[in-house]
């Protein structure tokens, strides 16, 4: 993102951008007190306040340097905390340098030496995330040797370094090397009775699968507590490559293992089935996707979990439609509507009616489609969910536009946009179609690039003091945002910090919309 800020005649000032956030499982030091600065920073990240989180940890780093000196254990700890925040803001190269600086600090005692091992682990994993695989392997191997010297071969702390090395070797195609390392990690954690054996067993399954042998992928589950078995399932589904057809047999084996160990109606089994359905969608295998959803739906019905069953039914209808079986999809939507009626929540009724109406429109049943879409708006208005109102209005507005009823389309689109956050995907689509309506066009959307730029501008201006901005020009150039800001007056430091935060948050929110904006039914 390119930003130019002009404060009257004081010159230009650049503010950095942020790419989409990426969550990572890194080694964190144990926190024993409540409401530490790093905990506050991660709370800010969860609220998408990326700039505030970074600024907070930068101040903490400076405070540690001022009080204890550069290179001190306290400084290294603050470097790691800042690195964790930057990593979760997807600023990988900057995170790498923070971890590298932290790992370079000279330990003073047993505890700071343990912390240094964590910093080395984080450095290796961040390098892998950044695609710097040779460097990552070198750091992870060094970390394993340092852990062996510090903990000894039998301690679980040694195994903590083996696991990410095994995963990196798997990623690099060195299956034999990965197998050797992961077997040592599993044996260590098993002997120690450590709960982290779950992730090691999940990784072992993926490595054995990659080796193409006929060995069982999941071993020892009968001897583990339920919560550890559940964690095995979660880790496997998290590590799946949804572009690789080879993920299917691994995930199918997981479903079987979860069902045998925990039962067909256990949530971990249902989560694995849901992951199997999502994988089928991503790989274009609709029959496999439908079968998995039907098993989830049957389980929720057996358990009397009405709302979960309704969501599964909507997923089934969408899968049937995408498989080309419109009749089956419409029957499922009718069944889902009956479920929503029994539950009685207007937001759920609206969601079903909206999706049903869109499917009817695609099936050529225009009259029935309009009835359902209109009723979806009515039901949403009865509830308290503003997004439900917005989405229903936008769905109906698009329908009316395509039917050449432009004044009606404009009214309902404007209503929908008035209640939605501008970053919502449906709001972006609705805004674009409203542009086409205002131009007198009955099909297609307006200038999507211009629409995204307008939505970006609205997102920023509604979050800054009204008297601060004189002009905000937003353009999309070469697939990224170019921002030109002119301020009415000299801002305070707090306002500058807020300006930077808002732009970073806006960029994180809107960047992913550039490549594939679409209507989310």
Coordinates of N, CA and C in Angstrom, one line a residue, residues 352-514:
X352 N -32.4 -18.5 5.4 CA -32.9 -19.6 4.5 C -33.6 -19.0 3.3
X353 N -34.5 -18.1 3.6 CA -35.3 -17.5 2.5 C -34.5 -16.8 1.4
X354 N -33.4 -16.2 1.9 CA -32.5 -15.5 1.0 C -31.8 -16.5 0.1
X355 N -31.2 -17.5 0.7 CA -30.6 -18.5 -0.1 C -31.5 -19.3 -1.0
X356 N -32.7 -19.6 -0.5 CA -33.7 -20.3 -1.3 C -34.1 -19.4 -2.5
X357 N -34.4 -18.2 -2.2 CA -34.8 -17.3 -3.3 C -33.7 -17.2 -4.4
X358 N -32.5 -17.1 -4.0 CA -31.4 -17.0 -5.0 C -31.4 -18.3 -5.9
X359 N -31.6 -19.5 -5.2 CA -31.6 -20.7 -5.9 C -32.8 -20.8 -6.9
X360 N -33.9 -20.3 -6.4 CA -35.1 -20.3 -7.3 C -34.9 -19.4 -8.5
X361 N -34.2 -18.3 -8.3 CA -33.9 -17.4 -9.4 C -33.0 -18.1 -10.5
X362 N -32.0 -18.8 -10.0 CA -31.1 -19.5 -10.9 C -31.9 -20.6 -11.6
X363 N -32.9 -21.2 -10.9 CA -33.7 -22.3 -11.6 C -34.7 -21.8 -12.5
X364 N -34.9 -20.5 -12.7 CA -35.8 -19.9 -13.6 C -37.2 -19.7 -13.0
X365 N -37.4 -19.9 -11.7 CA -38.7 -19.7 -11.0 C -38.7 -18.3 -10.4
X366 N -38.9 -17.3 -11.3 CA -38.7 -15.9 -11.0 C -39.8 -15.4 -10.0
X367 N -41.0 -15.8 -10.2 CA -42.1 -15.4 -9.3 C -41.9 -15.9 -7.8
X368 N -41.6 -17.2 -7.7 CA -41.3 -17.7 -6.4 C -40.1 -17.1 -5.8
X369 N -39.1 -16.8 -6.6 CA -37.8 -16.2 -6.1 C -38.1 -14.9 -5.5
X370 N -38.9 -14.1 -6.2 CA -39.2 -12.7 -5.6 C -40.0 -12.9 -4.3
X371 N -40.9 -13.8 -4.2 CA -41.6 -14.0 -2.9 C -40.7 -14.3 -1.8
X372 N -39.8 -15.2 -2.0 CA -38.9 -15.6 -0.9 C -37.9 -14.5 -0.6
X373 N -37.4 -13.8 -1.6 CA -36.4 -12.7 -1.3 C -37.1 -11.6 -0.6
X374 N -38.3 -11.3 -1.0 CA -39.1 -10.2 -0.3 C -39.3 -10.6 1.2
X375 N -39.7 -11.8 1.4 CA -40.0 -12.3 2.7 C -38.7 -12.4 3.6
X376 N -37.6 -12.6 2.9 CA -36.3 -12.6 3.6 C -36.0 -11.3 4.2
X377 N -36.3 -10.2 3.4 CA -36.2 -8.8 4.0 C -37.1 -8.6 5.1
X378 N -38.4 -9.0 5.0 CA -39.3 -8.8 6.1 C -38.9 -9.5 7.3
X379 N -38.5 -10.7 7.2 CA -38.1 -11.5 8.4 C -36.8 -10.8 9.0
X380 N -35.9 -10.4 8.2 CA -34.7 -9.8 8.8 C -35.0 -8.5 9.6
X381 N -36.0 -7.7 9.1 CA -36.4 -6.5 9.7 C -37.0 -6.8 11.1
X382 N -37.5 -8.0 11.3 CA -38.1 -8.3 12.6 C -37.1 -8.7 13.6
X383 N -35.9 -8.9 13.2 CA -34.8 -9.3 14.1 C -33.9 -8.1 14.5
X384 N -32.8 -8.5 15.1 CA -31.9 -7.4 15.6 C -30.5 -7.4 14.9
X385 N -30.4 -8.3 13.9 CA -29.1 -8.5 13.2 C -29.1 -7.5 12.0
X386 N -28.3 -6.5 12.1 CA -28.2 -5.5 11.0 C -27.6 -6.1 9.7
X387 N -26.7 -7.0 9.9 CA -26.1 -7.7 8.7 C -27.1 -8.5 8.0
X388 N -28.0 -9.2 8.8 CA -29.1 -10.0 8.1 C -30.0 -9.1 7.3
X389 N -30.3 -7.9 7.8 CA -31.1 -6.9 7.0 C -30.3 -6.5 5.7
X390 N -29.1 -6.2 5.9 CA -28.3 -5.7 4.8 C -28.2 -6.8 3.7
X391 N -27.9 -8.0 4.1 CA -27.7 -9.1 3.1 C -29.0 -9.4 2.4
X392 N -30.1 -9.4 3.1 CA -31.4 -9.7 2.5 C -31.7 -8.6 1.5
X393 N -31.5 -7.3 1.9 CA -31.8 -6.2 1.0 C -30.9 -6.3 -0.3
X394 N -29.7 -6.6 -0.1 CA -28.8 -6.6 -1.3 C -29.2 -7.7 -2.2
X395 N -29.6 -8.9 -1.7 CA -30.0 -10.0 -2.5 C -31.3 -9.6 -3.3
X396 N -32.2 -9.0 -2.6 CA -33.4 -8.6 -3.3 C -33.1 -7.4 -4.3
X397 N -32.2 -6.5 -3.9 CA -31.9 -5.4 -4.8 C -31.3 -5.9 -6.1
X398 N -30.4 -6.9 -6.0 CA -29.8 -7.5 -7.2 C -30.8 -8.2 -8.1
X399 N -31.8 -8.9 -7.5 CA -32.9 -9.5 -8.2 C -33.7 -8.5 -9.0
X400 N -34.1 -7.4 -8.3 CA -34.9 -6.3 -8.9 C -34.1 -5.6 -10.0
X401 N -32.8 -5.4 -9.8 CA -32.0 -4.8 -10.9 C -32.1 -5.7 -12.2
X402 N -31.9 -7.0 -12.0 CA -31.9 -7.9 -13.1 C -33.2 -8.0 -13.8
X403 N -34.3 -7.7 -13.0 CA -35.6 -7.6 -13.6 C -36.0 -6.3 -14.2
X404 N -35.0 -5.4 -14.3 CA -35.2 -4.0 -14.8 C -36.1 -3.2 -14.0
X405 N -36.2 -3.4 -12.7 CA -37.0 -2.6 -11.8 C -36.1 -1.7 -11.0
X406 N -35.5 -0.7 -11.7 CA -34.3 0.0 -11.2 C -34.7 0.9 -10.0
X407 N -35.8 1.6 -10.0 CA -36.2 2.4 -8.8 C -36.3 1.6 -7.6
X408 N -37.0 0.5 -7.7 CA -37.2 -0.4 -6.5 C -35.8 -1.0 -6.1
X409 N -35.0 -1.3 -7.1 CA -33.7 -1.9 -6.7 C -32.9 -0.9 -6.0
X410 N -32.9 0.4 -6.4 CA -32.1 1.5 -5.8 C -32.6 1.6 -4.3
X411 N -33.9 1.6 -4.1 CA -34.4 1.8 -2.7 C -33.9 0.7 -1.8
X412 N -34.0 -0.5 -2.2 CA -33.7 -1.6 -1.3 C -32.1 -1.8 -1.2
X413 N -31.4 -1.5 -2.2 CA -29.9 -1.5 -2.1 C -29.4 -0.4 -1.1
X414 N -30.0 0.8 -1.2 CA -29.6 1.8 -0.3 C -29.9 1.5 1.1
X415 N -31.1 0.9 1.3 CA -31.4 0.4 2.7 C -30.4 -0.6 3.2
X416 N -30.0 -1.5 2.4 CA -29.1 -2.6 2.8 C -27.7 -2.0 3.1
X417 N -27.2 -1.1 2.3 CA -25.9 -0.5 2.5 C -25.9 0.4 3.7
X418 N -27.0 1.0 4.0 CA -27.1 1.9 5.2 C -26.8 1.2 6.5
X419 N -27.0 -0.1 6.6 CA -26.9 -0.8 7.9 C -25.7 -1.7 7.9
X420 N -24.9 -1.8 6.9 CA -23.8 -2.7 6.8 C -22.4 -2.0 6.9
X421 N -21.5 -2.7 7.5 CA -20.1 -2.2 7.5 C -19.6 -2.2 6.1
X422 N -19.0 -1.2 5.6 CA -18.5 -1.1 4.2 C -17.5 -2.2 3.8
X423 N -16.9 -2.8 4.8 CA -15.9 -3.9 4.5 C -16.6 -5.2 4.2
X424 N -17.8 -5.4 4.6 CA -18.5 -6.7 4.4 C -18.6 -7.0 2.9
X425 N -18.3 -8.3 2.5 CA -18.2 -8.6 1.1 C -19.6 -8.3 0.4
X426 N -20.7 -8.5 1.0 CA -22.0 -8.2 0.4 C -22.2 -6.8 0.2
X427 N -21.6 -5.9 1.2 CA -21.8 -4.5 1.0 C -21.0 -4.0 -0.2
X428 N -19.8 -4.6 -0.4 CA -19.0 -4.2 -1.6 C -19.7 -4.5 -2.9
X429 N -20.3 -5.7 -2.9 CA -21.1 -6.1 -4.1 C -22.3 -5.2 -4.3
X430 N -23.0 -5.0 -3.2 CA -24.2 -4.1 -3.2 C -23.9 -2.7 -3.7
X431 N -22.8 -2.2 -3.2 CA -22.4 -0.8 -3.6 C -22.1 -0.8 -5.1
X432 N -21.4 -1.8 -5.6 CA -21.0 -1.9 -7.0 C -22.3 -2.0 -7.9
X433 N -23.2 -2.8 -7.5 CA -24.5 -2.9 -8.2 C -25.3 -1.7 -8.2
X434 N -25.3 -1.0 -7.0 CA -26.0 0.3 -6.9 C -25.4 1.3 -7.9
X435 N -24.1 1.3 -8.1 CA -23.5 2.1 -9.1 C -24.1 1.8 -10.5
X436 N -24.2 0.5 -10.8 CA -24.8 0.2 -12.1 C -26.3 0.6 -12.2
X437 N -27.0 0.5 -11.1 CA -28.4 0.9 -11.1 C -28.5 2.4 -11.4
X438 N -27.6 3.2 -10.7 CA -27.6 4.6 -10.9 C -27.3 5.0 -12.3
X439 N -26.5 4.2 -13.0 CA -26.2 4.4 -14.4 C -27.2 3.9 -15.3
X440 N -28.3 3.3 -14.8 CA -29.4 2.9 -15.6 C -29.2 1.5 -16.2
X441 N -28.3 0.7 -15.7 CA -28.0 -0.6 -16.2 C -28.7 -1.7 -15.4
X442 N -29.3 -2.7 -16.1 CA -30.1 -3.7 -15.5 C -29.3 -5.0 -15.2
X443 N -28.1 -5.1 -15.6 CA -27.3 -6.3 -15.3 C -25.9 -5.9 -15.1
X444 N -25.2 -6.8 -14.4 CA -23.8 -6.5 -14.2 C -23.6 -5.5 -13.0
X445 N -22.4 -5.4 -12.6 CA -22.1 -4.5 -11.5 C -21.4 -3.3 -12.1
X446 N -21.2 -2.3 -11.3 CA -20.5 -1.1 -11.7 C -19.0 -1.3 -11.7
X447 N -18.2 -0.3 -11.6 CA -16.8 -0.3 -11.6 C -16.3 -0.9 -10.2
X448 N -16.0 -2.2 -10.2 CA -15.6 -2.8 -9.0 C -14.4 -2.2 -8.3
X449 N -13.4 -1.8 -9.1 CA -12.2 -1.2 -8.6 C -12.6 0.2 -7.9
X450 N -13.4 0.9 -8.6 CA -13.9 2.2 -8.0 C -14.7 2.0 -6.8
X451 N -15.5 0.9 -6.8 CA -16.3 0.6 -5.6 C -15.5 0.2 -4.4
X452 N -14.4 -0.6 -4.6 CA -13.5 -0.9 -3.5 C -12.8 0.3 -3.0
X453 N -12.4 1.2 -3.9 CA -11.8 2.4 -3.5 C -12.7 3.3 -2.7
X454 N -14.0 3.4 -3.1 CA -15.0 4.2 -2.4 C -15.2 3.6 -1.0
X455 N -15.3 2.2 -0.9 CA -15.6 1.6 0.4 C -14.4 1.8 1.3
X456 N -13.2 1.7 0.8 CA -12.0 2.0 1.6 C -12.0 3.4 2.1
X457 N -12.4 4.4 1.3 CA -12.5 5.8 1.7 C -13.5 5.9 2.8
X458 N -14.7 5.3 2.7 CA -15.7 5.4 3.7 C -15.2 4.8 5.0
X459 N -14.6 3.6 4.9 CA -14.1 2.9 6.1 C -13.1 3.9 6.9
X460 N -12.3 4.6 6.2 CA -11.3 5.4 6.8 C -12.0 6.7 7.4
X461 N -12.8 7.3 6.6 CA -13.3 8.6 7.0 C -14.2 8.5 8.2
X462 N -14.9 7.4 8.3 CA -15.9 7.2 9.5 C -15.1 6.9 10.7
X463 N -13.8 6.6 10.7 CA -13.1 6.3 11.9 C -12.1 7.3 12.3
X464 N -12.1 8.5 11.7 CA -11.2 9.6 12.0 C -12.0 10.8 12.4
X465 N -11.3 11.7 13.2 CA -12.0 13.0 13.5 C -12.5 13.7 12.3
X466 N -13.7 14.2 12.3 CA -14.3 14.8 11.1 C -13.6 16.0 10.6
X467 N -12.9 16.7 11.5 CA -12.2 17.9 11.1 C -10.7 17.7 10.7
X468 N -10.3 16.4 10.6 CA -8.9 16.2 10.4 C -8.6 16.1 8.9
X469 N -9.4 15.4 8.1 CA -9.1 15.1 6.7 C -9.7 16.3 5.8
X470 N -8.8 16.8 5.0 CA -9.3 17.7 3.9 C -9.7 17.0 2.7
X471 N -8.9 16.0 2.3 CA -9.1 15.2 1.1 C -8.5 13.8 1.3
X472 N -9.2 12.8 0.8 CA -8.6 11.5 0.8 C -8.9 10.8 -0.6
X473 N -7.8 10.7 -1.3 CA -7.9 10.1 -2.7 C -7.4 8.6 -2.6
X474 N -8.2 7.7 -3.1 CA -7.9 6.3 -3.0 C -8.0 5.7 -4.4
X475 N -6.9 5.0 -4.8 CA -6.9 4.4 -6.1 C -6.3 3.0 -6.0
X476 N -6.7 2.1 -6.9 CA -6.1 0.7 -6.9 C -5.1 0.7 -8.1
X477 N -3.9 0.5 -7.9 CA -2.8 0.5 -8.9 C -2.0 -0.7 -8.8
X478 N -2.0 -1.5 -9.9 CA -1.2 -2.8 -9.9 C -1.6 -3.7 -8.8
X479 N -2.9 -3.8 -8.5 CA -3.4 -4.7 -7.5 C -3.1 -4.3 -6.1
X480 N -2.9 -3.0 -5.8 CA -2.7 -2.5 -4.4 C -3.3 -1.1 -4.3
X481 N -3.5 -0.7 -3.1 CA -4.1 0.6 -2.8 C -3.0 1.7 -2.9
X482 N -3.3 2.8 -3.5 CA -2.5 4.0 -3.5 C -3.3 5.1 -2.9
X483 N -2.8 5.7 -1.8 CA -3.6 6.6 -1.0 C -2.9 8.0 -1.0
X484 N -3.7 9.0 -1.1 CA -3.2 10.4 -1.1 C -4.1 11.1 -0.1
X485 N -3.4 11.6 1.0 CA -4.2 12.2 2.1 C -3.8 13.6 2.3
X486 N -4.7 14.5 2.4 CA -4.4 15.9 2.7 C -5.2 16.3 4.0
X487 N -4.4 16.8 5.0 CA -5.0 17.1 6.3 C -5.4 18.6 6.4
X488 N -6.4 18.9 7.1 CA -6.9 20.3 7.3 C -6.0 21.0 8.2
X489 N -5.4 20.3 9.2 CA -4.6 21.0 10.2 C -3.5 20.1 10.7
X490 N -2.6 20.6 11.5 CA -1.6 19.8 12.1 C -2.2 18.8 13.1
X491 N -1.9 17.5 12.9 CA -2.5 16.6 13.9 C -1.7 16.4 15.1
X492 N -2.3 16.0 16.2 CA -1.6 15.6 17.4 C -0.9 14.3 17.2
X493 N 0.0 13.9 18.0 CA 0.7 12.6 17.9 C -0.3 11.5 18.0
X494 N -1.3 11.6 18.9 CA -2.3 10.6 19.0 C -3.1 10.5 17.8
X495 N -3.4 11.6 17.1 CA -4.2 11.5 15.9 C -3.3 10.9 14.7
X496 N -2.0 11.2 14.7 CA -1.2 10.5 13.7 C -1.1 9.0 14.0
X497 N -1.0 8.6 15.2 CA -1.0 7.2 15.5 C -2.3 6.6 15.1
X498 N -3.4 7.2 15.3 CA -4.7 6.7 14.9 C -4.9 6.7 13.4
X499 N -4.3 7.7 12.7 CA -4.4 7.7 11.3 C -3.6 6.5 10.7
X500 N -2.4 6.2 11.2 CA -1.7 5.1 10.8 C -2.4 3.8 11.0
X501 N -3.0 3.7 12.2 CA -3.7 2.5 12.6 C -4.9 2.2 11.7
X502 N -5.7 3.3 11.4 CA -6.9 3.1 10.6 C -6.5 2.7 9.1
X503 N -5.4 3.3 8.6 CA -5.0 2.9 7.2 C -4.5 1.5 7.2
X504 N -3.8 1.1 8.2 CA -3.3 -0.3 8.2 C -4.4 -1.3 8.3
X505 N -5.4 -1.0 9.2 CA -6.5 -1.8 9.4 C -7.4 -1.9 8.1
X506 N -7.6 -0.7 7.4 CA -8.3 -0.7 6.2 C -7.6 -1.6 5.1
X507 N -6.3 -1.4 5.1 CA -5.6 -2.2 4.1 C -5.7 -3.7 4.3
X508 N -5.6 -4.1 5.6 CA -5.7 -5.5 6.0 C -7.1 -6.0 5.6
X509 N -8.1 -5.2 5.8 CA -9.5 -5.6 5.6 C -9.8 -5.7 4.1
X510 N -9.3 -4.7 3.3 CA -9.7 -4.6 1.9 C -8.8 -5.3 0.9
X511 N -7.5 -5.6 1.3 CA -6.6 -6.1 0.4 C -7.0 -7.4 -0.3
X512 N -7.6 -8.3 0.6 CA -8.1 -9.6 0.0 C -9.3 -9.5 -0.9
X513 N -10.0 -8.3 -0.8 CA -11.2 -8.1 -1.7 C -10.8 -7.8 -3.1
X514 N -9.6 -7.4 -3.3 CA -9.2 -6.9 -4.7 C -9.2 -8.1 -5.7

